[in-house]
Short mmCIF file of C-alpha atoms and ligand atoms in Angstrom, two decimals:
data_model
loop_
_atom_site.label_atom_id
_atom_site.label_comp_id
_atom_site.label_asym_id
_atom_site.label_seq_id
_atom_site.Cartn_x
_atom_site.Cartn_y
_atom_site.Cartn_z
CA MET A 598 43.25 -19.72 -23.59
CA ASN A 599 43.91 -16.74 -21.32
CA THR A 600 40.55 -16.69 -19.58
CA LEU A 601 40.10 -13.44 -17.68
CA ASN A 602 36.37 -13.61 -17.20
CA ASP A 603 33.78 -16.36 -17.18
CA VAL A 604 31.43 -14.05 -19.04
CA VAL A 605 31.69 -10.73 -20.88
CA THR A 606 28.66 -8.80 -22.04
CA PHE A 607 28.18 -5.45 -23.79
CA GLY A 608 25.42 -2.89 -23.99
CA GLU A 609 23.91 0.36 -22.82
CA ILE A 610 23.56 1.42 -19.18
CA MET A 611 20.83 3.90 -18.29
CA GLY A 612 19.69 5.78 -15.25
CA CYS A 613 16.28 4.38 -14.34
CA PHE A 614 13.79 6.64 -12.56
CA VAL A 615 11.04 4.49 -11.07
CA ALA A 616 7.80 6.17 -9.99
CA THR A 617 7.30 5.67 -6.26
CA THR A 618 3.51 5.62 -6.64
CA PRO A 619 1.18 4.06 -9.20
CA GLY A 620 -0.44 6.21 -11.87
CA ARG A 621 0.34 7.77 -15.21
CA LEU A 622 3.97 8.85 -15.48
CA SER A 623 2.85 12.40 -16.20
CA ASP A 624 0.89 12.49 -12.93
CA VAL A 625 3.71 11.18 -10.70
CA SER A 626 6.16 13.64 -9.17
CA GLU A 627 8.40 11.37 -7.11
CA PHE A 628 10.84 8.88 -8.59
CA GLU A 629 13.59 6.67 -7.14
CA ARG A 630 16.90 6.62 -8.96
CA ARG A 631 18.12 3.18 -9.99
CA LEU A 632 20.06 1.69 -12.90
CA ALA A 633 18.84 -0.16 -15.98
CA GLY A 634 20.11 -1.82 -19.11
CA SER A 635 19.48 -5.43 -20.00
CA GLU A 636 23.16 -6.38 -20.24
CA LEU A 637 24.03 -4.54 -17.00
CA ASN A 638 21.30 -6.58 -15.31
CA VAL A 639 22.74 -9.83 -16.66
CA ALA A 640 26.27 -8.82 -15.60
CA ILE A 641 25.13 -8.07 -12.05
CA GLY A 642 23.05 -11.24 -11.95
CA LEU A 643 25.98 -13.43 -12.96
CA SER A 644 28.36 -11.71 -10.57
CA ARG A 645 25.94 -12.29 -7.68
CA LEU A 646 25.87 -15.95 -8.70
CA GLY A 647 29.63 -16.11 -8.24
CA HIS A 648 30.98 -15.64 -11.77
CA HIS A 649 33.76 -13.34 -12.96
CA VAL A 650 32.07 -10.93 -15.32
CA GLY A 651 33.24 -8.07 -17.53
CA PHE A 652 31.07 -5.31 -18.97
CA VAL A 653 31.84 -3.44 -22.21
CA GLY A 654 30.04 -0.15 -22.86
CA VAL A 655 30.11 3.63 -22.88
CA ILE A 656 28.73 6.00 -20.22
CA GLY A 657 28.69 9.78 -19.97
CA ASP A 658 30.89 11.90 -17.75
CA ASP A 659 27.92 12.69 -15.53
CA PRO A 660 26.36 11.63 -12.20
CA ILE A 661 24.49 8.63 -13.68
CA GLY A 662 27.67 7.42 -15.37
CA GLU A 663 29.47 7.75 -12.05
CA VAL A 664 26.76 5.81 -10.22
CA ALA A 665 26.91 3.08 -12.89
CA ARG A 666 30.66 2.69 -12.68
CA GLN A 667 30.63 2.59 -8.89
CA ARG A 668 27.75 0.16 -8.82
CA LEU A 669 29.33 -2.28 -11.27
CA SER A 670 32.59 -2.21 -9.30
CA ALA A 671 30.73 -2.72 -6.02
CA GLU A 672 28.98 -5.72 -7.61
CA GLY A 673 32.38 -7.15 -8.59
CA VAL A 674 31.95 -6.61 -12.34
CA ASP A 675 35.11 -5.73 -14.28
CA THR A 676 34.76 -2.26 -15.88
CA ILE A 677 38.12 -1.97 -17.59
CA HIS A 678 36.30 -1.65 -20.94
CA LEU A 679 33.55 0.62 -19.67
CA ARG A 680 34.54 3.86 -21.40
CA THR A 681 33.52 7.34 -20.20
CA ASP A 682 32.75 9.69 -23.08
CA PRO A 683 33.51 13.35 -22.27
CA VAL A 684 30.61 14.76 -24.32
CA ALA A 685 27.62 12.41 -24.57
CA HIS A 686 25.26 11.94 -21.62
CA THR A 687 24.27 8.61 -20.09
CA GLY A 688 20.79 7.57 -21.27
CA LEU A 689 17.78 7.64 -18.97
CA LEU A 690 14.39 6.02 -18.65
CA LEU A 691 11.25 6.63 -16.65
CA LYS A 692 9.37 3.60 -15.38
CA GLU A 693 5.82 3.41 -14.12
CA ARG A 694 5.01 1.75 -10.79
CA ALA A 695 2.52 -0.76 -12.22
CA GLU A 696 0.00 -2.45 -9.95
CA TYR A 697 -0.62 -5.22 -12.49
CA GLY A 698 1.29 -6.40 -15.54
CA ASP A 699 4.22 -4.72 -17.25
CA PRO A 700 4.95 -1.09 -16.39
CA GLN A 701 5.11 1.69 -18.98
CA VAL A 702 8.72 2.62 -19.78
CA VAL A 703 9.77 5.84 -21.55
CA TYR A 704 13.33 6.17 -22.87
CA TYR A 705 15.55 9.24 -23.13
CA ARG A 706 18.39 7.46 -24.88
CA ARG A 707 18.69 8.92 -28.40
CA GLY A 708 22.20 10.32 -28.87
CA ALA A 709 23.30 8.94 -25.51
CA ALA A 710 26.74 7.57 -24.70
CA GLY A 711 25.64 3.93 -25.00
CA ALA A 712 25.33 4.37 -28.78
CA LEU A 713 29.05 5.18 -28.99
CA LEU A 714 30.03 1.55 -28.53
CA ARG A 715 32.60 0.80 -31.22
CA SER A 716 34.91 -1.94 -32.24
CA GLY A 717 38.66 -2.15 -31.68
CA ARG A 718 41.34 -4.81 -31.45
CA GLU A 719 41.78 -4.49 -27.69
CA VAL A 720 38.12 -4.67 -26.79
CA LEU A 721 37.48 -7.61 -29.13
CA GLY A 722 40.49 -9.39 -27.62
CA TYR A 723 39.13 -8.76 -24.12
CA LEU A 724 35.71 -10.04 -25.05
CA SER A 725 36.91 -13.16 -26.77
CA SER A 726 39.27 -14.08 -23.94
CA ALA A 727 36.20 -14.85 -21.81
CA ARG A 728 34.68 -18.30 -21.60
CA HIS A 729 31.28 -17.03 -22.62
CA VAL A 730 29.83 -13.93 -24.30
CA HIS A 731 26.26 -12.77 -23.70
CA ALA A 732 24.59 -10.43 -26.18
CA THR A 733 21.18 -8.91 -26.79
CA GLY A 734 19.36 -7.30 -29.70
CA ILE A 735 19.56 -3.83 -28.10
CA PRO A 736 23.07 -2.59 -29.08
CA PRO A 737 22.49 -3.13 -32.83
CA ALA A 738 19.47 -0.80 -32.56
CA LEU A 739 21.48 2.05 -31.04
CA SER A 740 23.85 3.14 -33.84
CA GLY A 741 25.81 1.91 -36.84
CA SER A 742 28.99 1.55 -34.79
CA ALA A 743 27.22 -0.37 -32.02
CA ARG A 744 25.64 -2.64 -34.63
CA ALA A 745 29.01 -3.31 -36.27
CA PHE A 746 30.46 -3.97 -32.82
CA ALA A 747 27.74 -6.54 -32.03
CA PHE A 748 28.50 -8.54 -35.19
CA GLU A 749 32.28 -8.31 -34.77
CA ALA A 750 32.02 -9.24 -31.09
CA LEU A 751 30.02 -12.40 -31.78
CA ASP A 752 32.23 -13.38 -34.71
CA ALA A 753 35.39 -12.86 -32.63
CA ALA A 754 33.88 -14.79 -29.71
CA ARG A 755 32.94 -17.67 -31.99
CA ALA A 756 36.37 -17.74 -33.64
CA ALA A 757 38.01 -17.85 -30.19
CA GLY A 758 35.87 -20.79 -29.10
CA CYS A 759 33.69 -18.95 -26.55
CA THR A 760 30.11 -20.04 -26.11
CA ILE A 761 27.53 -17.36 -26.92
CA SER A 762 24.09 -16.67 -25.49
CA PHE A 763 21.64 -14.31 -27.13
CA ASP A 764 18.43 -12.66 -25.94
CA PRO A 765 16.71 -10.71 -28.75
CA ASN A 766 15.17 -8.16 -26.34
CA LEU A 767 13.17 -6.70 -29.21
CA ARG A 768 12.64 -2.95 -28.80
CA PRO A 769 10.66 -1.88 -31.91
CA SER A 770 10.72 1.79 -30.79
CA LEU A 771 14.51 1.85 -31.22
CA TRP A 772 14.46 0.63 -34.84
CA GLN A 773 13.74 2.39 -38.15
CA SER A 774 11.48 -0.47 -39.24
CA ARG A 775 10.34 -3.92 -38.15
CA PRO A 776 11.87 -5.69 -41.18
CA GLU A 777 15.24 -4.15 -40.33
CA MET A 778 14.92 -5.20 -36.68
CA THR A 779 13.92 -8.73 -37.64
CA ALA A 780 16.74 -9.14 -40.15
CA VAL A 781 19.50 -7.75 -37.93
CA VAL A 782 18.45 -9.36 -34.65
CA GLY A 783 17.70 -12.62 -36.44
CA ALA A 784 21.21 -12.68 -37.95
CA LEU A 785 22.77 -12.15 -34.51
CA ALA A 786 20.57 -14.80 -32.89
CA GLU A 787 21.75 -17.32 -35.47
CA ARG A 788 25.33 -16.89 -34.19
CA ALA A 789 24.42 -18.08 -30.67
CA ASP A 790 24.80 -21.43 -28.95
CA TRP A 791 22.01 -20.65 -26.50
CA VAL A 792 19.06 -18.60 -27.73
CA LEU A 793 16.82 -17.29 -24.93
CA LEU A 794 13.67 -15.63 -26.19
CA GLY A 795 10.06 -14.81 -25.38
CA VAL A 796 7.46 -16.70 -27.40
CA GLU A 797 6.28 -13.48 -29.08
CA GLU A 798 9.82 -12.53 -29.99
CA GLY A 799 10.23 -16.00 -31.46
CA CYS A 800 7.12 -15.48 -33.62
CA THR A 801 8.39 -12.10 -34.83
CA LEU A 802 11.85 -13.41 -35.68
CA THR A 803 11.04 -16.79 -37.19
CA GLY A 804 7.47 -16.38 -38.48
CA ARG A 805 6.53 -19.50 -36.47
CA SER A 806 4.05 -19.49 -33.62
CA GLU A 807 4.65 -22.90 -32.03
CA PRO A 808 7.45 -22.89 -29.44
CA GLY A 809 8.82 -26.17 -30.83
CA GLU A 810 9.01 -24.72 -34.35
CA ILE A 811 10.67 -21.53 -33.09
CA ALA A 812 13.25 -23.69 -31.31
CA GLN A 813 13.80 -25.86 -34.40
CA HIS A 814 14.54 -22.73 -36.44
CA TYR A 815 17.59 -22.06 -34.25
CA LEU A 816 18.57 -25.68 -33.56
CA ARG A 817 18.75 -26.26 -37.33
CA ARG A 818 21.10 -23.27 -37.59
CA GLY A 819 23.52 -24.56 -34.99
CA ALA A 820 22.12 -23.54 -31.59
CA LYS A 821 22.67 -26.17 -28.86
CA ALA A 822 19.77 -25.02 -26.69
CA VAL A 823 16.78 -22.73 -27.15
CA ALA A 824 14.78 -21.47 -24.18
CA VAL A 825 11.30 -20.15 -24.97
CA LYS A 826 9.86 -17.98 -22.19
CA HIS A 827 6.14 -17.73 -21.49
CA GLY A 828 6.21 -15.05 -18.76
CA ALA A 829 4.14 -15.95 -15.72
CA ARG A 830 3.33 -19.33 -17.33
CA GLY A 831 6.91 -20.58 -17.15
CA ALA A 832 9.36 -21.59 -19.85
CA GLN A 833 10.52 -24.41 -22.10
CA LEU A 834 13.97 -25.59 -23.02
CA PHE A 835 14.61 -27.35 -26.32
CA THR A 836 17.77 -29.21 -27.30
CA ALA A 837 18.36 -31.69 -30.13
CA HIS A 838 17.52 -34.50 -27.68
CA GLU A 839 14.85 -33.24 -25.34
CA THR A 840 12.12 -30.73 -24.55
CA ILE A 841 11.64 -29.66 -20.96
CA SER A 842 8.83 -27.47 -19.66
CA ARG A 843 8.38 -25.97 -16.24
CA PRO A 844 5.99 -23.53 -14.60
CA ALA A 845 7.14 -20.20 -13.22
CA PHE A 846 8.01 -19.90 -9.54
CA ALA A 847 5.42 -18.10 -7.45
CA VAL A 848 7.03 -15.05 -5.81
CA ASP A 849 5.79 -11.66 -4.64
CA THR A 850 6.31 -9.74 -7.86
CA VAL A 851 6.80 -6.00 -7.53
CA ASP A 852 7.90 -5.24 -11.11
CA THR A 853 8.20 -7.59 -14.07
CA VAL A 854 11.02 -5.69 -15.85
CA GLY A 855 14.31 -7.54 -15.64
CA ALA A 856 12.77 -11.02 -15.39
CA GLY A 857 14.25 -11.98 -18.76
CA ASP A 858 17.69 -10.77 -17.73
CA GLY A 859 17.45 -12.77 -14.51
CA PHE A 860 16.43 -15.77 -16.61
CA ALA A 861 19.51 -15.28 -18.80
CA ALA A 862 21.82 -14.95 -15.78
CA GLY A 863 20.41 -18.10 -14.16
CA PHE A 864 20.60 -20.06 -17.40
CA ILE A 865 24.16 -19.01 -18.26
CA SER A 866 25.33 -19.66 -14.71
CA ALA A 867 23.87 -23.17 -14.66
CA ALA A 868 25.08 -23.98 -18.18
CA LEU A 869 28.64 -22.86 -17.38
CA THR A 870 28.53 -24.93 -14.19
CA GLY A 871 27.62 -28.02 -16.23
CA ASP A 872 24.14 -28.50 -14.75
CA THR A 873 21.64 -30.71 -16.56
CA PRO A 874 19.19 -29.02 -18.97
CA ALA A 875 16.39 -29.46 -16.41
CA ASP A 876 18.51 -27.70 -13.77
CA GLN A 877 19.48 -24.97 -16.23
CA LEU A 878 15.82 -24.27 -16.86
CA ALA A 879 14.93 -24.40 -13.15
CA ARG A 880 17.73 -21.99 -12.22
CA ALA A 881 16.86 -19.66 -15.08
CA CYS A 882 13.23 -19.55 -13.93
CA ALA A 883 14.25 -19.11 -10.28
CA VAL A 884 16.58 -16.17 -10.96
CA GLY A 885 14.03 -14.65 -13.36
CA ALA A 886 11.32 -14.87 -10.71
CA LEU A 887 13.47 -13.40 -7.94
CA ALA A 888 14.48 -10.51 -10.23
CA THR A 889 10.85 -9.36 -10.17
CA THR A 890 10.74 -8.94 -6.39
CA SER A 891 12.13 -5.40 -6.49
CA ALA A 892 11.04 -2.18 -8.23
CA GLY A 893 14.49 -1.79 -9.83
CA ASP A 894 15.54 -3.72 -12.93
CA CYS A 895 18.59 -5.32 -11.27
CA ASP A 896 18.10 -4.84 -7.54
CA GLY A 897 16.18 -8.07 -6.89
CA LEU A 898 18.75 -10.31 -8.58
CA PRO A 899 19.56 -13.10 -6.13
CA THR A 900 22.66 -14.62 -4.61
CA VAL A 901 23.33 -18.37 -4.90
CA ASP A 902 21.81 -18.89 -1.42
CA GLN A 903 18.59 -17.13 -2.36
CA VAL A 904 18.28 -19.25 -5.49
CA GLU A 905 18.89 -22.44 -3.52
CA GLN A 906 16.25 -21.41 -0.99
CA LEU A 907 13.65 -20.89 -3.73
CA LEU A 908 14.53 -24.20 -5.40
CA ARG A 909 14.24 -26.03 -2.05
CA ARG A 910 10.90 -24.41 -1.29
CA ASP A 911 9.65 -25.43 -4.73
CA SER A 912 10.79 -29.04 -4.36
CA VAL A 913 9.11 -29.26 -0.91
CA TYR A 914 5.84 -28.03 -2.46
CA SER A 915 6.00 -30.33 -5.46
CA HIS A 916 6.68 -33.35 -3.25
CA ALA A 917 3.89 -32.36 -0.86
CA GLY A 918 1.58 -32.01 -3.87
CA GLY A 919 2.52 -35.51 -5.04
O1 KDG B 315 15.47 -6.16 -19.69
C1 KDG B 315 15.35 -5.05 -18.81
C2 KDG B 315 15.59 -3.86 -19.63
O2 KDG B 315 14.46 -3.66 -20.42
C3 KDG B 315 15.84 -2.58 -18.88
O3 KDG B 315 16.75 -2.70 -17.81
C4 KDG B 315 16.18 -1.42 -19.75
O4 KDG B 315 17.72 -2.13 -21.41
C5 KDG B 315 16.64 -1.72 -21.15
C6 KDG B 315 15.68 -1.53 -22.22
O5 KDG B 315 16.10 -1.42 -23.38
O6 KDG B 315 14.48 -1.50 -21.96
#
C-alpha cells in the first residue's frame, strides 16, 4: 500500500470568534479570532502527537480560509486536498466565554464552503491511501454532496483496508429532523472499527441507555472498540474481551469545546502506535483534558511531551493515593 499519511480526515473548517468576556453573546463586543471544526481539531491534535495527517475539505477565498490554510500547514497537516472555492465563504461561529459548563455556540455556516465537499476519484484515492481515516457525523449534515462523500469515503477506506474511527458529533440544529440524523449518522457509525461517542449520543443513536449496551450495539456490527465518554466523569472503553473505565484527568479547564476531538486524537494516536486498550483510553482522556485548557477549540491540543507529563503526574497521584 502506498501510505502517504497515517491519518486522513475530512470536514468543515470555520472561523471561531470567542467572546473575550463572559456574558450573553449579544452583550459582548470583543471576540478573539480562532479556528474551529471538529475534524480540523483532530487533524491538528494528531499532527502535534507526531503523525502524518491529511485534511480534505473546502474553504472560501477569504481571510478565514487563508488563516485556515496557513494554520494547517504550520501545524504540519497536508492540505493538498483542501480546496478553495472562489464563490462560497468560509463558515463562522460565535462562542460564549462560559464560566461554568459548555459555552453557547452560534453557527453561521449555512451555504458555506464546507458544504461543497464532493466526491471524486482522486480525493477518494488520497483518502484510502492513508493507514487510517477519521470521520464525524457533521459532514453528512451539511449537504447532499458532503453526505454522499462521507459514505463513499468510508466505503473506499474500508475496501482499501484502512482502519476507520467515527465520532457522531451530533448537531441536531444542522439536520432536517432527528430521525434523519439518527439514521444517517448511525449508518456511518456502523462502518467504523473504533466508535467514539458520548453516552447521550449513544442513547440517541442506539435507543439504549446503558454504556455496555450502547457498546454492544456497535461491537455486534463489527466495531473492534467502542469508547463511551462521560464528560468530566471520565470514559469507558469496550472491546469484545474487556471493559475498561477511567476517571477524567483534573486540569484547569477554560473551555470544554474540543474535548471530544482531543479524545479522538489521543485514542487514534495510541491505537495506531499499538498501545494496550488501557493506554489508549488513558491517552484519549489525557489529550481530551488538555484540549480544554485553552479558549480555542484546537489551541490547547498537546504535544507528546505534554501528554507524557500529565500521565506521569496522574500515576504519581494514584500511587500516592494507594
Ligand atoms: O468538536 C468541536 C467542534 O464542535 C467545533 O470545533 C466546531 O465543528 C464544530 C461544530 O460543528 O460545532
